PDB file of C-alpha atoms in Angstrom:
ATOM      1  CA  ASP A   1     -13.156  -3.367  -5.286  1.00 55.00           C
ATOM      2  CA  ALA A   2     -12.425   0.401  -5.387  1.00 66.00           C
ATOM      3  CA  GLY A   3     -12.799   0.719  -9.259  1.00 88.00           C
ATOM      4  CA  ILE A   4      -9.036   0.896 -10.119  1.00 95.00           C
ATOM      5  CA  THR A   5      -7.675  -0.796 -13.172  1.00 96.00           C
ATOM      6  CA  GLN A   6      -3.986  -0.749 -14.405  1.00 97.00           C
ATOM      7  CA  SER A   7      -2.623  -1.210 -17.614  1.00 96.00           C
ATOM      8  CA  PRO A   8      -0.795  -3.098 -18.872  1.00 97.00           C
ATOM      9  CA  ARG A   9      -0.717  -5.794 -16.151  1.00 97.00           C
ATOM     10  CA  HIS A  10       2.632  -7.194 -17.573  1.00 97.00           C
ATOM     11  CA  LYS A  11       5.312  -5.680 -19.737  1.00 97.00           C
ATOM     12  CA  VAL A  12       8.789  -6.581 -20.698  1.00 97.00           C
ATOM     13  CA  THR A  13      10.850  -3.860 -22.021  1.00 97.00           C
ATOM     14  CA  GLU A  14      14.512  -2.939 -22.860  1.00 96.00           C
ATOM     15  CA  THR A  15      16.893  -0.549 -21.257  1.00 97.00           C
ATOM     16  CA  GLY A  16      16.293   2.822 -22.556  1.00 96.00           C
ATOM     17  CA  THR A  17      12.907   2.625 -23.823  1.00 96.00           C
ATOM     18  CA  PRO A  18      10.113   4.840 -22.584  1.00 96.00           C
ATOM     19  CA  VAL A  19       7.387   3.216 -20.846  1.00 97.00           C
ATOM     20  CA  THR A  20       4.227   4.521 -19.980  1.00 98.00           C
ATOM     21  CA  LEU A  21       1.830   2.820 -17.149  1.00 98.00           C
ATOM     22  CA  ARG A  22      -1.946   3.950 -17.008  1.00 98.00           C
ATOM     23  CA  CYS A  23      -4.106   3.892 -13.602  1.00 98.00           C
ATOM     24  CA  HIS A  24      -7.726   4.514 -14.430  1.00 97.00           C
ATOM     25  CA  GLN A  25     -10.416   5.021 -11.711  1.00 96.00           C
ATOM     26  CA  THR A  26     -14.169   5.327 -12.091  1.00 93.00           C
ATOM     27  CA  GLU A  27     -15.135   7.018  -8.869  1.00 90.00           C
ATOM     28  CA  ASN A  28     -13.594  10.578  -9.366  1.00 89.00           C
ATOM     29  CA  HIS A  29     -11.277  10.575  -6.510  1.00 92.00           C
ATOM     30  CA  ARG A  30      -9.157  13.633  -6.194  1.00 92.00           C
ATOM     31  CA  TYR A  31      -5.969  11.616  -4.534  1.00 93.00           C
ATOM     32  CA  MET A  32      -4.063   9.116  -6.576  1.00 95.00           C
ATOM     33  CA  TYR A  33      -0.856   7.564  -5.930  1.00 96.00           C
ATOM     34  CA  TRP A  34       1.953   5.454  -7.769  1.00 97.00           C
ATOM     35  CA  TYR A  35       3.968   3.123  -5.646  1.00 97.00           C
ATOM     36  CA  ARG A  36       6.677   0.545  -6.487  1.00 97.00           C
ATOM     37  CA  GLN A  37       7.007  -2.638  -4.537  1.00 96.00           C
ATOM     38  CA  ASP A  38      10.441  -4.541  -4.196  1.00 93.00           C
ATOM     39  CA  PRO A  39      11.501  -7.487  -1.908  1.00 86.00           C
ATOM     40  CA  GLY A  40      12.573  -6.123   1.322  1.00 79.00           C
ATOM     41  CA  HIS A  41      11.430  -2.264   0.624  1.00 82.00           C
ATOM     42  CA  GLY A  42       7.676  -2.799   0.650  1.00 85.00           C
ATOM     43  CA  LEU A  43       5.795  -0.131  -0.706  1.00 93.00           C
ATOM     44  CA  ARG A  44       7.438   3.061  -1.545  1.00 94.00           C
ATOM     45  CA  LEU A  45       5.775   6.327  -3.104  1.00 95.00           C
ATOM     46  CA  ILE A  46       6.868   7.472  -6.438  1.00 97.00           C
ATOM     47  CA  HIS A  47       4.652  10.281  -6.850  1.00 96.00           C
ATOM     48  CA  TYR A  48       1.183  11.442  -6.004  1.00 95.00           C
ATOM     49  CA  SER A  49      -1.562  13.785  -7.511  1.00 95.00           C
ATOM     50  CA  TYR A  50      -4.174  15.705  -5.651  1.00 93.00           C
ATOM     51  CA  GLY A  51      -6.258  16.819  -8.534  1.00 92.00           C
ATOM     52  CA  VAL A  52      -5.975  17.393 -12.277  1.00 94.00           C
ATOM     53  CA  LYS A  53      -2.577  18.795 -13.188  1.00 92.00           C
ATOM     54  CA  ASP A  54      -1.773  18.788  -9.461  1.00 94.00           C
ATOM     55  CA  THR A  55       1.306  16.479  -8.864  1.00 95.00           C
ATOM     56  CA  ASP A  56       4.040  15.850  -6.330  1.00 94.00           C
ATOM     57  CA  LYS A  57       7.100  13.850  -5.842  1.00 95.00           C
ATOM     58  CA  GLY A  58       7.359  10.798  -3.316  1.00 93.00           C
ATOM     59  CA  GLU A  59      10.389   9.396  -1.785  1.00 91.00           C
ATOM     60  CA  VAL A  60      11.671   7.517  -5.041  1.00 95.00           C
ATOM     61  CA  SER A  61      10.637   9.928  -8.123  1.00 95.00           C
ATOM     62  CA  ASP A  62      13.970  10.158  -9.678  1.00 96.00           C
ATOM     63  CA  GLY A  63      13.723   8.681 -13.185  1.00 96.00           C
ATOM     64  CA  TYR A  64       9.925   8.908 -13.409  1.00 97.00           C
ATOM     65  CA  SER A  65       7.422  11.324 -14.376  1.00 97.00           C
ATOM     66  CA  VAL A  66       3.635  11.611 -14.025  1.00 97.00           C
ATOM     67  CA  SER A  67       0.574  13.548 -15.814  1.00 97.00           C
ATOM     68  CA  ARG A  68      -3.009  13.680 -14.826  1.00 97.00           C
ATOM     69  CA  SER A  69      -5.102  15.466 -17.355  1.00 95.00           C
ATOM     70  CA  LYS A  70      -8.426  13.979 -16.254  1.00 95.00           C
ATOM     71  CA  THR A  71      -9.599  13.143 -12.675  1.00 95.00           C
ATOM     72  CA  GLU A  72     -10.133   9.401 -13.946  1.00 96.00           C
ATOM     73  CA  ASP A  73      -6.397   8.823 -15.138  1.00 97.00           C
ATOM     74  CA  PHE A  74      -2.995   9.045 -13.721  1.00 98.00           C
ATOM     75  CA  LEU A  75      -0.103   8.067 -15.998  1.00 98.00           C
ATOM     76  CA  LEU A  76       3.416   7.011 -14.862  1.00 98.00           C
ATOM     77  CA  THR A  77       6.279   7.465 -17.393  1.00 98.00           C
ATOM     78  CA  LEU A  78       9.573   5.987 -17.066  1.00 97.00           C
ATOM     79  CA  GLU A  79      11.368   8.338 -19.669  1.00 93.00           C
ATOM     80  CA  SER A  80      14.405   6.085 -20.192  1.00 96.00           C
ATOM     81  CA  ALA A  81      13.890   2.477 -18.373  1.00 96.00           C
ATOM     82  CA  THR A  82      16.583   1.244 -16.441  1.00 97.00           C
ATOM     83  CA  SER A  83      16.963  -2.454 -14.905  1.00 97.00           C
ATOM     84  CA  SER A  84      16.721  -0.788 -11.509  1.00 96.00           C
ATOM     85  CA  GLN A  85      13.200  -0.055 -12.426  1.00 97.00           C
ATOM     86  CA  THR A  86      12.193  -3.527 -12.794  1.00 97.00           C
ATOM     87  CA  SER A  87       9.492  -3.784 -10.111  1.00 97.00           C
ATOM     88  CA  VAL A  88       5.707  -4.269  -9.417  1.00 97.00           C
ATOM     89  CA  TYR A  89       3.893  -0.856  -9.732  1.00 98.00           C
ATOM     90  CA  PHE A  90       0.898  -0.257  -8.023  1.00 98.00           C
ATOM     91  CA  CYS A  91      -1.710   2.805  -8.259  1.00 97.00           C
ATOM     92  CA  ALA A  92      -3.862   3.800  -5.069  1.00 96.00           C
ATOM     93  CA  ILE A  93      -6.728   6.078  -4.579  1.00 94.00           C
ATOM     94  CA  ARG A  94      -7.762   7.740  -1.357  1.00 91.00           C
ATOM     95  CA  PRO A  95     -11.086   8.364  -0.883  1.00 88.00           C
ATOM     96  CA  GLU A  96     -12.277  11.670   1.112  1.00 82.00           C
ATOM     97  CA  ASP A  97     -15.547  10.189   2.745  1.00 73.00           C
ATOM     98  CA  GLY A  98     -16.137  13.398   4.761  1.00 69.00           C
ATOM     99  CA  HIS A  99     -15.770  11.395   7.899  1.00 68.00           C
ATOM    100  CA  GLY A 100     -11.983  11.816   8.573  1.00 69.00           C
ATOM    101  CA  THR A 101     -11.351   8.388   7.648  1.00 73.00           C
ATOM    102  CA  ASP A 102      -7.642   8.270   6.001  1.00 78.00           C
ATOM    103  CA  THR A 103      -7.140   5.190   3.881  1.00 87.00           C
ATOM    104  CA  GLN A 104      -6.036   3.982   0.335  1.00 91.00           C
ATOM    105  CA  TYR A 105      -7.159   1.473  -1.848  1.00 93.00           C
ATOM    106  CA  PHE A 106      -4.688  -0.333  -4.292  1.00 96.00           C
ATOM    107  CA  GLY A 107      -5.226  -1.649  -8.118  1.00 96.00           C
ATOM    108  CA  PRO A 108      -4.139  -4.934  -9.098  1.00 96.00           C
ATOM    109  CA  GLY A 109      -0.822  -3.878 -10.254  1.00 97.00           C
ATOM    110  CA  THR A 110       1.628  -3.753 -13.257  1.00 97.00           C
ATOM    111  CA  ARG A 111       4.499  -5.967 -13.160  1.00 97.00           C
ATOM    112  CA  LEU A 112       7.457  -4.481 -15.178  1.00 98.00           C
ATOM    113  CA  THR A 113      10.690  -6.204 -16.404  1.00 97.00           C
ATOM    114  CA  VAL A 114      13.398  -3.887 -17.916  1.00 97.00           C
ATOM    115  CA  LEU A 115      16.077  -6.110 -19.605  1.00 96.00           C
TER     116      LEU A 115
ATOM    117  CA  GLN B   1      16.500   2.922  11.522  1.00 67.00           C
ATOM    118  CA  LYS B   2      13.694   2.512   9.446  1.00 78.00           C
ATOM    119  CA  GLU B   3      10.633   4.555  10.100  1.00 90.00           C
ATOM    120  CA  VAL B   4       8.292   1.488  10.154  1.00 93.00           C
ATOM    121  CA  GLU B   5       9.616  -2.107  10.955  1.00 93.00           C
ATOM    122  CA  GLN B   6       8.244  -5.371  10.633  1.00 92.00           C
ATOM    123  CA  ASP B   7       9.417  -9.040  10.837  1.00 87.00           C
ATOM    124  CA  PRO B   8       9.555 -10.280   7.417  1.00 83.00           C
ATOM    125  CA  GLY B   9       8.858 -13.925   8.382  1.00 85.00           C
ATOM    126  CA  PRO B  10       7.851 -16.216   6.840  1.00 91.00           C
ATOM    127  CA  LEU B  11       5.484 -17.213   9.869  1.00 95.00           C
ATOM    128  CA  SER B  12       4.004 -20.649   9.542  1.00 96.00           C
ATOM    129  CA  VAL B  13       1.273 -21.746  11.828  1.00 96.00           C
ATOM    130  CA  PRO B  14      -1.116 -24.722  11.970  1.00 97.00           C
ATOM    131  CA  GLU B  15      -4.720 -24.017  10.962  1.00 97.00           C
ATOM    132  CA  GLY B  16      -6.843 -22.940  13.775  1.00 97.00           C
ATOM    133  CA  ALA B  17      -4.002 -20.965  15.450  1.00 97.00           C
ATOM    134  CA  ILE B  18      -4.039 -17.483  16.872  1.00 97.00           C
ATOM    135  CA  VAL B  19      -1.644 -15.290  14.770  1.00 97.00           C
ATOM    136  CA  SER B  20       0.029 -12.322  15.969  1.00 97.00           C
ATOM    137  CA  LEU B  21       1.500  -9.840  13.638  1.00 97.00           C
ATOM    138  CA  ASN B  22       3.287  -6.727  14.697  1.00 96.00           C
ATOM    139  CA  CYS B  23       4.922  -3.260  13.473  1.00 96.00           C
ATOM    140  CA  THR B  24       6.897  -1.055  15.453  1.00 96.00           C
ATOM    141  CA  TYR B  25       7.496   2.654  14.552  1.00 96.00           C
ATOM    142  CA  SER B  26       9.637   5.483  15.323  1.00 95.00           C
ATOM    143  CA  ASN B  27       7.549   8.416  14.591  1.00 93.00           C
ATOM    144  CA  SER B  28       5.343   9.359  17.512  1.00 93.00           C
ATOM    145  CA  ALA B  29       3.222  11.566  15.370  1.00 92.00           C
ATOM    146  CA  PHE B  30       1.463   8.829  13.672  1.00 93.00           C
ATOM    147  CA  GLN B  31      -2.123   8.421  14.447  1.00 91.00           C
ATOM    148  CA  TYR B  32      -3.853   6.655  11.499  1.00 92.00           C
ATOM    149  CA  PHE B  33      -2.926   2.962  11.212  1.00 94.00           C
ATOM    150  CA  MET B  34      -3.892   0.304   8.532  1.00 94.00           C
ATOM    151  CA  TRP B  35      -3.503  -3.267   7.931  1.00 96.00           C
ATOM    152  CA  TYR B  36      -3.316  -4.644   4.400  1.00 96.00           C
ATOM    153  CA  ARG B  37      -3.673  -8.000   3.333  1.00 97.00           C
ATOM    154  CA  GLN B  38      -1.908  -8.959   0.027  1.00 96.00           C
ATOM    155  CA  TYR B  39      -2.061 -12.419  -1.760  1.00 96.00           C
ATOM    156  CA  SER B  40       0.472 -13.394  -4.105  1.00 94.00           C
ATOM    157  CA  ARG B  41       0.436 -11.278  -7.327  1.00 92.00           C
ATOM    158  CA  LYS B  42      -2.263  -9.261  -6.450  1.00 94.00           C
ATOM    159  CA  GLY B  43      -2.693  -5.659  -4.958  1.00 95.00           C
ATOM    160  CA  PRO B  44      -2.792  -4.882  -1.177  1.00 95.00           C
ATOM    161  CA  GLU B  45      -6.393  -4.897   0.075  1.00 94.00           C
ATOM    162  CA  LEU B  46      -7.333  -2.948   3.146  1.00 93.00           C
ATOM    163  CA  LEU B  47      -7.982  -4.941   6.304  1.00 94.00           C
ATOM    164  CA  MET B  48      -8.415  -3.030   9.177  1.00 92.00           C
ATOM    165  CA  TYR B  49      -8.277   0.889   9.836  1.00 91.00           C
ATOM    166  CA  THR B  50      -7.770   2.423  13.341  1.00 90.00           C
ATOM    167  CA  TYR B  51      -7.345   5.889  14.578  1.00 87.00           C
ATOM    168  CA  SER B  52      -5.413   6.775  17.381  1.00 85.00           C
ATOM    169  CA  SER B  53      -5.042   4.112  20.283  1.00 83.00           C
ATOM    170  CA  GLY B  54      -7.198   1.458  21.287  1.00 83.00           C
ATOM    171  CA  ASN B  55      -8.524  -2.044  19.854  1.00 90.00           C
ATOM    172  CA  LYS B  56     -10.812  -2.705  16.827  1.00 92.00           C
ATOM    173  CA  GLU B  57     -12.405  -5.819  16.103  1.00 94.00           C
ATOM    174  CA  ASP B  58     -13.971  -7.245  12.914  1.00 93.00           C
ATOM    175  CA  GLY B  59     -14.597 -10.861  12.984  1.00 96.00           C
ATOM    176  CA  ARG B  60     -11.663 -13.035  13.146  1.00 97.00           C
ATOM    177  CA  PHE B  61      -9.339 -10.042  13.246  1.00 97.00           C
ATOM    178  CA  THR B  62      -8.493  -7.544  15.882  1.00 97.00           C
ATOM    179  CA  ALA B  63      -6.180  -4.476  15.485  1.00 96.00           C
ATOM    180  CA  GLN B  64      -4.453  -3.150  18.361  1.00 96.00           C
ATOM    181  CA  VAL B  65      -2.562   0.289  18.802  1.00 95.00           C
ATOM    182  CA  ASP B  66      -0.232   1.154  21.722  1.00 93.00           C
ATOM    183  CA  LYS B  67       0.981   4.620  21.025  1.00 92.00           C
ATOM    184  CA  SER B  68       3.013   4.724  24.347  1.00 92.00           C
ATOM    185  CA  SER B  69       5.121   1.937  22.974  1.00 93.00           C
ATOM    186  CA  LYS B  70       5.027   2.833  19.190  1.00 94.00           C
ATOM    187  CA  TYR B  71       3.744  -0.557  18.361  1.00 94.00           C
ATOM    188  CA  ILE B  72       0.601  -2.174  16.519  1.00 96.00           C
ATOM    189  CA  SER B  73      -0.390  -5.612  16.151  1.00 96.00           C
ATOM    190  CA  LEU B  74      -3.055  -7.523  14.215  1.00 97.00           C
ATOM    191  CA  PHE B  75      -4.372 -10.618  15.646  1.00 97.00           C
ATOM    192  CA  ILE B  76      -6.047 -13.212  13.686  1.00 97.00           C
ATOM    193  CA  ARG B  77      -8.290 -15.735  15.511  1.00 97.00           C
ATOM    194  CA  ASP B  78      -8.905 -19.356  13.967  1.00 97.00           C
ATOM    195  CA  SER B  79      -6.532 -18.872  11.316  1.00 97.00           C
ATOM    196  CA  GLN B  80      -7.273 -20.709   8.000  1.00 97.00           C
ATOM    197  CA  PRO B  81      -5.502 -21.474   5.086  1.00 97.00           C
ATOM    198  CA  SER B  82      -6.884 -18.718   3.029  1.00 97.00           C
ATOM    199  CA  ASP B  83      -5.476 -16.243   5.598  1.00 97.00           C
ATOM    200  CA  SER B  84      -2.015 -17.249   3.947  1.00 97.00           C
ATOM    201  CA  ALA B  85      -0.789 -14.121   2.487  1.00 97.00           C
ATOM    202  CA  THR B  86       1.385 -10.995   3.157  1.00 96.00           C
ATOM    203  CA  TYR B  87       0.503  -8.522   5.774  1.00 97.00           C
ATOM    204  CA  LEU B  88       1.651  -4.992   5.507  1.00 96.00           C
ATOM    205  CA  CYS B  89       1.186  -2.353   7.997  1.00 96.00           C
ATOM    206  CA  ALA B  90       0.636   1.305   7.239  1.00 95.00           C
ATOM    207  CA  MET B  91       0.462   4.801   9.041  1.00 93.00           C
ATOM    208  CA  SER B  92       0.255   8.427   8.716  1.00 91.00           C
ATOM    209  CA  ALA B  93       0.582  11.364  10.952  1.00 90.00           C
ATOM    210  CA  ASN B  94      -1.805  13.763   9.670  1.00 81.00           C
ATOM    211  CA  TYR B  95      -5.110  13.498   7.614  1.00 77.00           C
ATOM    212  CA  GLY B  96      -3.953  13.295   3.869  1.00 76.00           C
ATOM    213  CA  GLN B  97      -0.203  13.088   4.974  1.00 79.00           C
ATOM    214  CA  ASN B  98       1.467  10.362   2.662  1.00 87.00           C
ATOM    215  CA  PHE B  99       1.537   6.836   4.373  1.00 91.00           C
ATOM    216  CA  VAL B 100       4.693   4.860   5.320  1.00 93.00           C
ATOM    217  CA  PHE B 101       4.366   1.353   4.761  1.00 93.00           C
ATOM    218  CA  GLY B 102       6.032  -1.693   6.514  1.00 93.00           C
ATOM    219  CA  PRO B 103       8.079  -4.114   4.517  1.00 92.00           C
ATOM    220  CA  GLY B 104       5.351  -6.870   5.153  1.00 94.00           C
ATOM    221  CA  THR B 105       5.128 -10.336   7.200  1.00 95.00           C
ATOM    222  CA  ARG B 106       4.583 -13.343   5.025  1.00 95.00           C
ATOM    223  CA  LEU B 107       2.211 -15.701   6.612  1.00 97.00           C
ATOM    224  CA  SER B 108       1.474 -19.461   5.861  1.00 97.00           C
ATOM    225  CA  VAL B 109      -1.537 -21.150   7.637  1.00 97.00           C
ATOM    226  CA  LEU B 110      -0.981 -24.853   7.050  1.00 96.00           C
ATOM    227  CA  PRO B 111      -4.029 -27.447   6.849  1.00 94.00           C
TER     228      PRO B 111
END
C-alpha cells in the first residue's frame, strides 16, 4: 500500500460538464502522475507533477488540466467532459529512495463514464 | 510500431504450469524495467523491478532482461489461480524519465 487514495472511485457524468478527480498521498512524494487506461492502449500518461505548482504534460493531455497546490494532493480536471474521456483513471507516485531505484506505485483508480 | 509491444492474450494455463510473459521494445536507451500485476478493477501493483540486463528472482517470479534483443520476460513457476491477472511491463530510459507501458497480457490459471 503506497498510501494513495483516489476520489471519487466511480463517477457518471454528462457530456459538457466539468469533472475533477482527486489523488491524495500520505508520504510527501514529490512526483505524482495521472494516467488513463483503455482497452488495447494500456496506461497512457496525461499529466505529471514534480512538486507543488510544478506540472507538465504527458502524451494524452488534450482536454485535461491539473493542479497541485499541496504536496499531498494532485487534481485532474476535465473542463468539459466528452465521451472519449470515458476511461479508468489512475494516479501514481514515484518514490525517491536515494538508491537510484526508479519505480511507480498506483492508486486504486477512478472509473469515469461520460454519457 | 509501438514503443513497447506485448501479446494481449488471453493466455490460459493449468495450475502448476510455468508461465512466460514477454515484452519487446524498440528504444535501445531503456534501462529500467518493471513488471506490474493488475487484478480486475484494481490498480497495478509493482511485481518486479530490474535495472539494466540480467535476471532477478523473487519467490516464484523471475524477471529477465535481454537488452541486446530488446526483450524482457517474466517467468512464473508453479502458477496458481491467484496469479490470474493482467501483467503489464513498463520501462524508462533515464532515472526520473516517464515510463512507457505495454498494453498488458491477460493470464488465466485454471484450477
